[in-house]
Short mmCIF file of C-alpha atoms and ligand atoms in Angstrom, two decimals:
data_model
loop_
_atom_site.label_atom_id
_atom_site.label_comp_id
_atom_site.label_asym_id
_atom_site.label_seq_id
_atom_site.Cartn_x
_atom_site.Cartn_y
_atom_site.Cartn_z
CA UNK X 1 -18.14 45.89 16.50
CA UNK X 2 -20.19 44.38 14.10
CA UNK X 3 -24.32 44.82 16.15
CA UNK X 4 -26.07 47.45 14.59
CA UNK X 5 -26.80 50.62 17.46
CA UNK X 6 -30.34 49.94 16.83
CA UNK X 7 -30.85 46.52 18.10
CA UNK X 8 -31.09 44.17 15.00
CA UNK X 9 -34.47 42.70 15.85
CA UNK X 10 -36.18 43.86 12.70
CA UNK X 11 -34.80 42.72 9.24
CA UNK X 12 -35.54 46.63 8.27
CA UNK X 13 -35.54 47.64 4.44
CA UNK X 14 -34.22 49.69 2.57
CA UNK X 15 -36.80 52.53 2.54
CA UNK X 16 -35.91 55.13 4.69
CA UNK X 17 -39.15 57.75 5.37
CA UNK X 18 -38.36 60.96 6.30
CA UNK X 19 -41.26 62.86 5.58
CA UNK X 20 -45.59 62.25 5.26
CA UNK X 21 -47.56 63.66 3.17
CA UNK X 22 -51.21 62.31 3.50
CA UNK X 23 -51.86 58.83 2.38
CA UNK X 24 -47.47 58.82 0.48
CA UNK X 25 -44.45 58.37 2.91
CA UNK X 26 -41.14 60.18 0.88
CA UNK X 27 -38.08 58.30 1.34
CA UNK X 28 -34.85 59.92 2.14
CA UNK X 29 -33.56 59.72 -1.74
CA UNK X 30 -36.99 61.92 -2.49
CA UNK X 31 -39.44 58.50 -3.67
CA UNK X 32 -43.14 59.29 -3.08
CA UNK X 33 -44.71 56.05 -1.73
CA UNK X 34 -48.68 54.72 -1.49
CA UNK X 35 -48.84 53.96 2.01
CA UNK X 36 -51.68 50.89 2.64
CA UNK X 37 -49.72 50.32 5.73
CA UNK X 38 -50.50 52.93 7.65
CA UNK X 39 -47.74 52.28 10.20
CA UNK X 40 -49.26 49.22 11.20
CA UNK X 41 -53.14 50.42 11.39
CA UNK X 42 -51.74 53.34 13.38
CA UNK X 43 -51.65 56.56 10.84
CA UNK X 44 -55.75 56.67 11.05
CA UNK X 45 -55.66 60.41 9.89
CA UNK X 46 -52.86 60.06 7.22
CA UNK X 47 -49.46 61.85 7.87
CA UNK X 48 -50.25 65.09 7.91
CA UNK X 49 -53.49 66.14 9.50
CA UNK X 50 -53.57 69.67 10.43
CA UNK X 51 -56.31 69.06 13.73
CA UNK X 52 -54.06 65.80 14.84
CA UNK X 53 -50.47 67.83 14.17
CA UNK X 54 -52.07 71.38 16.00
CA UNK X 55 -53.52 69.62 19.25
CA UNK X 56 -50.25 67.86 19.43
CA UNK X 57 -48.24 71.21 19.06
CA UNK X 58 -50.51 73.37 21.16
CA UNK X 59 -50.39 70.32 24.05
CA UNK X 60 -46.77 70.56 23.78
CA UNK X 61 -46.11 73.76 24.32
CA UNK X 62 -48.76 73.98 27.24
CA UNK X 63 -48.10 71.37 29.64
CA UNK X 64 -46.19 67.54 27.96
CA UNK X 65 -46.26 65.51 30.93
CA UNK X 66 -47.36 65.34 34.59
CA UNK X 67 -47.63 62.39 37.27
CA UNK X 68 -50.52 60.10 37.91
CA UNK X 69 -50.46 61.24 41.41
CA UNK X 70 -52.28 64.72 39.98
CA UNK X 71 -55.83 65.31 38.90
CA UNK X 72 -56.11 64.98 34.92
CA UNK X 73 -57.99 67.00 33.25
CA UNK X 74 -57.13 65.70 29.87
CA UNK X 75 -57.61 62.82 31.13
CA UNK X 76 -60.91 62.57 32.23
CA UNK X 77 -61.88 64.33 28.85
CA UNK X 78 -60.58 61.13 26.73
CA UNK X 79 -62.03 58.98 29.01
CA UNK X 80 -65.03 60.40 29.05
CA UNK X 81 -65.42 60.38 25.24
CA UNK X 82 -64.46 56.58 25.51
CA UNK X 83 -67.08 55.76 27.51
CA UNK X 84 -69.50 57.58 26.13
CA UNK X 85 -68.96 56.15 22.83
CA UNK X 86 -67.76 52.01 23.71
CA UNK X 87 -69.48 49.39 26.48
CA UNK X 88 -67.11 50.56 28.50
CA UNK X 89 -67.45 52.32 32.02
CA UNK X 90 -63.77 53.24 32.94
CA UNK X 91 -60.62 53.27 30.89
CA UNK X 92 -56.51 52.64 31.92
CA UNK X 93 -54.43 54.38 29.69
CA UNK X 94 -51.07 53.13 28.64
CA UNK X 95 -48.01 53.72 25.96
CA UNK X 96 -48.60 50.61 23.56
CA UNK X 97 -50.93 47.52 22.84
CA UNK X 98 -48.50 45.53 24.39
CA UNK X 99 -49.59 47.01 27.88
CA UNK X 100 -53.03 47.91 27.03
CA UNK X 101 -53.27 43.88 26.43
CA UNK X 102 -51.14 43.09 29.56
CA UNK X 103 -53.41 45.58 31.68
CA UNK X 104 -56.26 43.64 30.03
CA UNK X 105 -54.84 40.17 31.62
CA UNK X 106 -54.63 41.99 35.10
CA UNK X 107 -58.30 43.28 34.81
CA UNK X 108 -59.60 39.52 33.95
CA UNK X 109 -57.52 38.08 36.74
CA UNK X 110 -57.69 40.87 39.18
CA UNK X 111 -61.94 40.57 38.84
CA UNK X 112 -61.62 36.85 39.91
CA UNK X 113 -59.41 37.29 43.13
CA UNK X 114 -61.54 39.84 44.39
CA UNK X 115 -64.56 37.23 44.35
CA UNK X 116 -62.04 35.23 46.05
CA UNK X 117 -61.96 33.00 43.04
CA UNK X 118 -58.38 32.58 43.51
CA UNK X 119 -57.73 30.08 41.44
CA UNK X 120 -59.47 31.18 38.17
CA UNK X 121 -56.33 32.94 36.36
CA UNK X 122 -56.23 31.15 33.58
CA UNK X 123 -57.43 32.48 29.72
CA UNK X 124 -58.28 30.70 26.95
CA UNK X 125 -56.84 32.02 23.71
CA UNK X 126 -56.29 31.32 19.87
CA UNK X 127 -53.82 29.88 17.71
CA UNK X 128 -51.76 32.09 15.55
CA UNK X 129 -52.99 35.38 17.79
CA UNK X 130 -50.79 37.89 18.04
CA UNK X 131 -51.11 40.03 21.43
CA UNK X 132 -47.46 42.27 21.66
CA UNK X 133 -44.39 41.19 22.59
CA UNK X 134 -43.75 41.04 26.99
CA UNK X 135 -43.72 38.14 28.32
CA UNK X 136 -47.16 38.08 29.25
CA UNK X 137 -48.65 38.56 25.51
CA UNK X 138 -45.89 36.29 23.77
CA UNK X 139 -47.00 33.84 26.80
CA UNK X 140 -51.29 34.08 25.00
CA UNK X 141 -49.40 33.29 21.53
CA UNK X 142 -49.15 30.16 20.73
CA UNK X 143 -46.85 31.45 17.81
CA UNK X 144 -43.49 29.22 18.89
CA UNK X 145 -40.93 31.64 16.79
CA UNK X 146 -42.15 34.54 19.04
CA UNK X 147 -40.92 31.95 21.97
CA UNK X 148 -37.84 30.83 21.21
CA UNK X 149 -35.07 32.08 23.09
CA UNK X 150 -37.33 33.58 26.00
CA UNK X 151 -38.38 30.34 27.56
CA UNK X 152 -39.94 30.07 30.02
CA UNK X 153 -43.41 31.44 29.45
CA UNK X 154 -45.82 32.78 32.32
CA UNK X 155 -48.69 30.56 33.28
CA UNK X 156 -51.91 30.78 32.66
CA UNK X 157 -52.49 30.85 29.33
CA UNK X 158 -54.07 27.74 27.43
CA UNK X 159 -54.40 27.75 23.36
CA UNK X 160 -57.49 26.99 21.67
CA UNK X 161 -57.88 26.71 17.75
CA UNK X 162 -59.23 29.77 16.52
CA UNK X 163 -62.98 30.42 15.64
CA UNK X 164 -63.51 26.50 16.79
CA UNK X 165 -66.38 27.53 19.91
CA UNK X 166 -66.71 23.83 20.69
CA UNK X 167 -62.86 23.51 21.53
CA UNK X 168 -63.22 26.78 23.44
CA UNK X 169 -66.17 24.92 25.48
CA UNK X 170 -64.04 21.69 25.92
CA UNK X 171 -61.53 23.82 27.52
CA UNK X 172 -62.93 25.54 30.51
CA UNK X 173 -62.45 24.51 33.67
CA UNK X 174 -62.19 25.43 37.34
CA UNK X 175 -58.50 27.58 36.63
CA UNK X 176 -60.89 29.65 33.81
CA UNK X 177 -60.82 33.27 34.04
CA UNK X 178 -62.15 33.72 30.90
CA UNK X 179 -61.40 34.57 27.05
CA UNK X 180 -58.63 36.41 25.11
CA UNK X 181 -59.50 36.92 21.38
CA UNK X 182 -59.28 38.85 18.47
CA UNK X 183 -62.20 39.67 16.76
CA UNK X 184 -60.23 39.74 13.41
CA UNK X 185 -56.64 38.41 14.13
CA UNK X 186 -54.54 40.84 12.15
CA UNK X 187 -51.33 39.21 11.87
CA UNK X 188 -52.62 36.00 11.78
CA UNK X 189 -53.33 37.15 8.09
CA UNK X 190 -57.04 39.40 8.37
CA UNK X 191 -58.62 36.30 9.65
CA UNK X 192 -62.30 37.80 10.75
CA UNK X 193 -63.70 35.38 13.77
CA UNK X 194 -67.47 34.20 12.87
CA UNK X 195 -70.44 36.14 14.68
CA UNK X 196 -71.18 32.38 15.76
CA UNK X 197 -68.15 31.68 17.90
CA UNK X 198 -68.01 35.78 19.09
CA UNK X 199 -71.99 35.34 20.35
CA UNK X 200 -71.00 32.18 21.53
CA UNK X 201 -67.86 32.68 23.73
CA UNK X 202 -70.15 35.56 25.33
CA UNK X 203 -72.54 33.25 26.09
CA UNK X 204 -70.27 30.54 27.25
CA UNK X 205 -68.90 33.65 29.42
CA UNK X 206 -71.93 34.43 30.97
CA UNK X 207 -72.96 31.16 31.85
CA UNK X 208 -69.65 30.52 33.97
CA UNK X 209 -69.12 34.14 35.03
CA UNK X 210 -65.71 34.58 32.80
CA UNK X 211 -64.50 37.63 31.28
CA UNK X 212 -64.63 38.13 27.62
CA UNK X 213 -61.26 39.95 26.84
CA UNK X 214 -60.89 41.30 23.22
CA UNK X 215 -57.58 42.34 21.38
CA UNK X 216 -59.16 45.22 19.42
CA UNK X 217 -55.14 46.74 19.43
CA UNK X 218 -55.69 46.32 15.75
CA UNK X 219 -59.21 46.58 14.41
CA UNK X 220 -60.37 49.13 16.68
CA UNK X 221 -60.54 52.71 16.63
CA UNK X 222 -62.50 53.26 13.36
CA UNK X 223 -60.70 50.39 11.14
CA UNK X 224 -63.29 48.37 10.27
CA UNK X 225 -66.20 51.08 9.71
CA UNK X 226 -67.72 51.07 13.47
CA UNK X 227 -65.87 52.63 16.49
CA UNK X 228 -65.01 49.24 17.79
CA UNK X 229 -65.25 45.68 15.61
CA UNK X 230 -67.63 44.01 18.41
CA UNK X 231 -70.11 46.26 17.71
CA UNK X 232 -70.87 44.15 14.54
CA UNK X 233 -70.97 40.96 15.96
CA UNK X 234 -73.91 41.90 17.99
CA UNK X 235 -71.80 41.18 21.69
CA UNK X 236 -70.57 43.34 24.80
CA UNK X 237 -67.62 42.50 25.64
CA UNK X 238 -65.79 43.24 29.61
CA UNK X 239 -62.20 44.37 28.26
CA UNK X 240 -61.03 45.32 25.28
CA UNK X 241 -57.57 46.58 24.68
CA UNK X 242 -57.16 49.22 22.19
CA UNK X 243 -53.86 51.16 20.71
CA UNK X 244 -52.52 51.15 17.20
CA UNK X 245 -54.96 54.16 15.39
CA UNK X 246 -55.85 55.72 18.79
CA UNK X 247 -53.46 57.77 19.32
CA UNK X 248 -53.40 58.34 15.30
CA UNK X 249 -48.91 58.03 15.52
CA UNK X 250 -48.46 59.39 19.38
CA UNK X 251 -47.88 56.41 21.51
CA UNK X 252 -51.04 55.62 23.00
CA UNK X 253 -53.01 52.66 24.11
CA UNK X 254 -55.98 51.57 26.36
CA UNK X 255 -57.90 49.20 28.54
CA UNK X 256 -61.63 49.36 28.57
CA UNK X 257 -63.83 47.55 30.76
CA UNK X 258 -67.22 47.65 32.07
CA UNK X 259 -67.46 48.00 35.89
CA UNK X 260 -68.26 44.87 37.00
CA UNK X 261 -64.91 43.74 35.31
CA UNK X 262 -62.82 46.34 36.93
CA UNK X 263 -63.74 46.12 40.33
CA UNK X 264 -60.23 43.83 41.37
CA UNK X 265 -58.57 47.33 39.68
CA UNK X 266 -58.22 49.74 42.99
CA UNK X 267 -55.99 51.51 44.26
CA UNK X 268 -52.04 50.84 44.02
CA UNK X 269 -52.65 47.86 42.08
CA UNK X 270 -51.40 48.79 38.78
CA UNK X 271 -49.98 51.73 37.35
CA UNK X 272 -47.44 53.82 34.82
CA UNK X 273 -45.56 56.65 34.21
CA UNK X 274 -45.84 57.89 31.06
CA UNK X 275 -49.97 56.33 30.82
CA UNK X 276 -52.17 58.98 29.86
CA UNK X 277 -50.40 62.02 30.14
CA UNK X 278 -51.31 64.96 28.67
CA UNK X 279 -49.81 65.07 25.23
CA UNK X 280 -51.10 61.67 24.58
CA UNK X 281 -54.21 62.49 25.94
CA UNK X 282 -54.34 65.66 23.34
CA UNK X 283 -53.80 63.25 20.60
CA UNK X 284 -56.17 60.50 21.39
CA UNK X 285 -58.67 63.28 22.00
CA UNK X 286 -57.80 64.99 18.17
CA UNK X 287 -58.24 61.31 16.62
CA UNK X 288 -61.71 60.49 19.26
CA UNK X 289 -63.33 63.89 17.62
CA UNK X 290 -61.94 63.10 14.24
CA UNK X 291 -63.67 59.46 13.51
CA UNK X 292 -66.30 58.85 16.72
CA UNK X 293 -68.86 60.32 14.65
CA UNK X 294 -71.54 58.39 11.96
CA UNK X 295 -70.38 60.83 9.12
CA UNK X 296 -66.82 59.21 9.29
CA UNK X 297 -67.71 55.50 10.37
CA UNK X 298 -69.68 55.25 7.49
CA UNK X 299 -67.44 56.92 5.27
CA UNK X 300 -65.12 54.51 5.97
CA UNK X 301 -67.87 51.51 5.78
CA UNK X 302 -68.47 53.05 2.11
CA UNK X 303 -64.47 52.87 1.06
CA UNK X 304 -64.08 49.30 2.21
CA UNK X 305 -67.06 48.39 0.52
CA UNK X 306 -66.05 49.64 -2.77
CA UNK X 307 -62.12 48.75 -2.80
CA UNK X 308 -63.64 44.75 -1.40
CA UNK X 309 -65.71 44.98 -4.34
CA UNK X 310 -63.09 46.22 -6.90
CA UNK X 311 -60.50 43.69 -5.47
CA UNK X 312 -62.65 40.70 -5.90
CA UNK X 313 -62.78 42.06 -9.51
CA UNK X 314 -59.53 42.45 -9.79
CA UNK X 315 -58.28 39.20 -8.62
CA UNK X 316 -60.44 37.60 -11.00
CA UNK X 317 -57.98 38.47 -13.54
CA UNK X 318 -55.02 36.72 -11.80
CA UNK X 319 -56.52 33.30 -10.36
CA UNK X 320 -53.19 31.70 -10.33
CA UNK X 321 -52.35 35.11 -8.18
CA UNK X 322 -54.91 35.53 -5.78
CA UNK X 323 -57.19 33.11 -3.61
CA UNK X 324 -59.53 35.50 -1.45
CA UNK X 325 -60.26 38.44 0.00
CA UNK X 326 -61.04 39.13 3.55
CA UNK X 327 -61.68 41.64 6.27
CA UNK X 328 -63.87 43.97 7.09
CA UNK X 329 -64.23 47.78 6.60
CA UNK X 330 -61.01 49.32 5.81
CA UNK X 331 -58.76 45.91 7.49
CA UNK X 332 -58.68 44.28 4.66
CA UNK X 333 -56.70 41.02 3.82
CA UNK X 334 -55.51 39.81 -0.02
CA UNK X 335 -54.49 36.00 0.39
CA UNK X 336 -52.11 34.99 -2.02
CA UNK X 337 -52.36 31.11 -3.68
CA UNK X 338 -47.94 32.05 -4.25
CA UNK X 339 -45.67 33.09 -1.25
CA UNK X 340 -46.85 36.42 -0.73
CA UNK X 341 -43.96 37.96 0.70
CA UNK X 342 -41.94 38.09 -2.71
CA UNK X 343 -44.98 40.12 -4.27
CA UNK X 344 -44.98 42.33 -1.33
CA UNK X 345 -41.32 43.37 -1.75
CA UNK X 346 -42.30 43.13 -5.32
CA UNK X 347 -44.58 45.98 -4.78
CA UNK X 348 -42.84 48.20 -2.52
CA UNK X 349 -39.59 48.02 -4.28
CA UNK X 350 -40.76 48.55 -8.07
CA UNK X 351 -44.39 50.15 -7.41
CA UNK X 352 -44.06 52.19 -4.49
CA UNK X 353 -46.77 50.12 -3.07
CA UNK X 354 -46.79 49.78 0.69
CA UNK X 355 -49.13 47.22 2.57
CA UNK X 356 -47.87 45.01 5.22
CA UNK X 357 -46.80 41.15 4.85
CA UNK X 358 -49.26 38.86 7.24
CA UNK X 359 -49.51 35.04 8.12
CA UNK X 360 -51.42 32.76 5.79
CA UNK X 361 -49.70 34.18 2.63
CA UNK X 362 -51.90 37.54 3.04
CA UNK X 363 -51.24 41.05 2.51
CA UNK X 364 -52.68 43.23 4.87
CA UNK X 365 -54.80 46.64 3.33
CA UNK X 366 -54.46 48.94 6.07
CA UNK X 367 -54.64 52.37 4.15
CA UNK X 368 -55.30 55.83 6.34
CA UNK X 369 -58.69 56.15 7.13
CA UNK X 370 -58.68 59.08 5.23
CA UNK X 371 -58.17 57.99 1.85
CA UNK X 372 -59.91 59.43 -1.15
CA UNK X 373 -60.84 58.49 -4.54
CA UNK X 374 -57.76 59.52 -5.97
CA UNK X 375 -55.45 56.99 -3.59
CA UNK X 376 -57.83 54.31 -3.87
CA UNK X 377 -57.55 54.51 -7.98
CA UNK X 378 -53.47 55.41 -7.67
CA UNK X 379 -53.71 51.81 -5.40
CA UNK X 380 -55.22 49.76 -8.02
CA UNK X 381 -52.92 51.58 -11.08
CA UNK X 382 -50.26 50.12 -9.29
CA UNK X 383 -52.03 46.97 -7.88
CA UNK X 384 -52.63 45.77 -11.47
CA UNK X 385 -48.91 47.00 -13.02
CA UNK X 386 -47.39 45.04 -10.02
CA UNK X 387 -49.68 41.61 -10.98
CA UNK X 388 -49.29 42.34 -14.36
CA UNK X 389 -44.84 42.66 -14.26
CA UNK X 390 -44.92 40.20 -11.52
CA UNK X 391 -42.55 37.25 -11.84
CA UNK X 392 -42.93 34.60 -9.12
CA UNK X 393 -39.46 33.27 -8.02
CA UNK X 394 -38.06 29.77 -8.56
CA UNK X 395 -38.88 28.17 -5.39
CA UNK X 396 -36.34 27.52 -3.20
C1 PLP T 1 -49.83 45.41 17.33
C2 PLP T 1 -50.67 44.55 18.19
C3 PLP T 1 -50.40 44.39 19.56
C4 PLP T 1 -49.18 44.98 20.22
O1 PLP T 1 -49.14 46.37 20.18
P1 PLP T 1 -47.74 47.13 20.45
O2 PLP T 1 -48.14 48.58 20.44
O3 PLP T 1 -46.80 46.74 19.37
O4 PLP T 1 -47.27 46.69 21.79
C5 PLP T 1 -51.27 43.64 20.31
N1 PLP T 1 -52.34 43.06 19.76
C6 PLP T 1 -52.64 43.18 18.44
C7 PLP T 1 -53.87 42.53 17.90
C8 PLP T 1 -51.81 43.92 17.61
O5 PLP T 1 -52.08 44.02 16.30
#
């Protein structure tokens, strides 16, 4: 047999983690990696946080899992801090940003049937988003390789060019339920929307009563220096979907929305097994009490500020390197003017350096909230030594 018993649908490499250690991942052979990848945005807290790893282990060995069907406690605790803390007025937990963005969809919809707007179902959404990979959120991508091979795609999705507010205008219509959109599309390569086209696809949403749906999967949950990124463009959104760094490694996403938004959401009409139960619920709670506060927000604000500003120094040094930075608070995005997948390997392989590859020839920053001084100068000692050894590659 020649498949792989892990399904070959990742072109894996050949570091091997076994262990974390803070901000450094150890590979199996004993190499001590810099880890600006963070799992995807998902290791908030680093690898080894002693308040994330003990509310885990106590949870575990108290009570893992129960049904839906039973009164949660831990629950209503998480939920509770959520609301407290976001727009939002009730929360749906669920396993993954692929279903907290699916749940998402079925809020926006579900709020437009129970008006008896029955044909409003469809969103609007942006080229080169990335939503997760069901049907449903490969369906809002307009990304064709994500497509091919899973034809056909649900309905109800239309694509709009990204950060372009008088496309999005041109395209609603009497089937519009509303928006789909990340504030800063994160594989798309760090690409930060403008507070013009967020403030204006609110308005637009408020003047024909459509839901504004944001993708936070990515930059929420601390990333980019405020508990969620719309806070900074000044707009209240009516569903956000949130995973990645919220459950800080333990599978765990969410669907926010304000009331008004919710109210197609009753009874029977959606559910899942695993969503919310009480281990996750102990670890989203650890991470919540751990960065939902304006000592850590604005410690984070303070880091991005100061690796942005020693970056733009840096690439200054290499303009036949570099083009731009972008992002915002620790989500930050290095876009290459060379393929920037070479350097990336180039990094990981001879530096130790982890980040993560992106669209747009950009390599994603997505360190541990947690980082201190000492990772941040370790990042650019081996930032420079990669530049500086760097050979780019006959192109072929
Ligand atoms: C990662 C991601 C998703 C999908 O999350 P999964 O947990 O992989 O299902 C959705 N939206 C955005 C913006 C993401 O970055």
């Amino acid at each position: 047999m020649a498949i792989t018993p892990l399904m070959p649908v990742y072109p894996r490499c050949g570091v091997r983690p076994v262990r974390g250690d803070h901000c450094h991942l150890i590979d199996e052979d004993g190499t001590r990696y810099l880890d600006f990848a963070s799992g995807i945005a998902v290791n908030l807290l680093g690898h080894s946080h002693p308040g994330l790893i003990g509310a885990i282990q106590k949870q575990a060995g108290t009570l893992m899992h129960v049904s839906n069907l039973y009164g949660s406690p831990q629950g209503e605790k998480l939920a509770q801090m959520l609301v407290d803390n976001t727009f939002a007025d009730t929360v749906f937990f669920t396993n993954s940003g692929a279903e907290a963005v699916e749940t998402a969809i079925k809020t926006a919809r579900a709020y437009h049937q129970s008006i008896g707007n029955e044909d409003r179902y469809e969103l609007i959404t942006f080229t080169n988003a990335f939503h997760g990979r069901t049907m449903a959120t490969i369906s809002a991508s307009n990304q064709e390789k994500m497509h091919k091979g899973f034809m056909p795609l649900l309905e109800g999705f239309k694509y709009c060019e990204f950060d372009d507010l008088e496309m999005a205008k041109s395209l609603i219509g009497p089937k519009t339920a509303g928006f789909l959109v990340e504030p800063i599309q994160g594989e798309g390569g760090i690409r930060p929307a403008s507070d013009e086209f967020m403030q204006g696809l609110r308005a637009l949403a408020d003047e024909h009563d459509l839901m504004l749906v944001l993708d936070e999967v990515q930059c929420g949950v601390a990333r980019t220096g405020t508990l969620y990124a719309y806070e900074q463009y000044g707009i209240v959104p009516d569903i956000v979907a949130t995973a990645k760094g919220i459950g800080g490694g333990f599978p765990l996403g969410a669907c926010l929305a304000t009331e008004k938004a919710a109210r197609g959401m009753t009874f029977g009409t959606h559910g899942s097994t695993y969503g919310g139960n009480p281990l996750a619920m102990a670890a989203g709670t650890a991470v919540m009490e751990a960065v939902a506060n304006e000592e850590f927000l604005a410690s984070v604000r303070d880091k991005g500020e100061r690796i942005r500003t020693r970056l733009e120094q840096f690439i200054g040094n290499y303009p036949d390197l570099f083009e731009l930075v972008r992002g915002k608070g620790l989500m930050l995005g290095l876009k290459m003017k060379v393929e920037s997948r070479p350097f990336f390997v180039h990094l990981r392989d001879n530096h130790q350096l982890m980040m993560v590859a992106a669209g747009d020839n950009t390599l994603r920053l997505l360190p541990p909230l947690v980082i201190g001084d000492e990772e941040i100068d370790e990042f650019f000692d081996k930032l420079s030594a990669g530049a500086a050894d760097y050979v780019i590659p006959e192109a072929s």
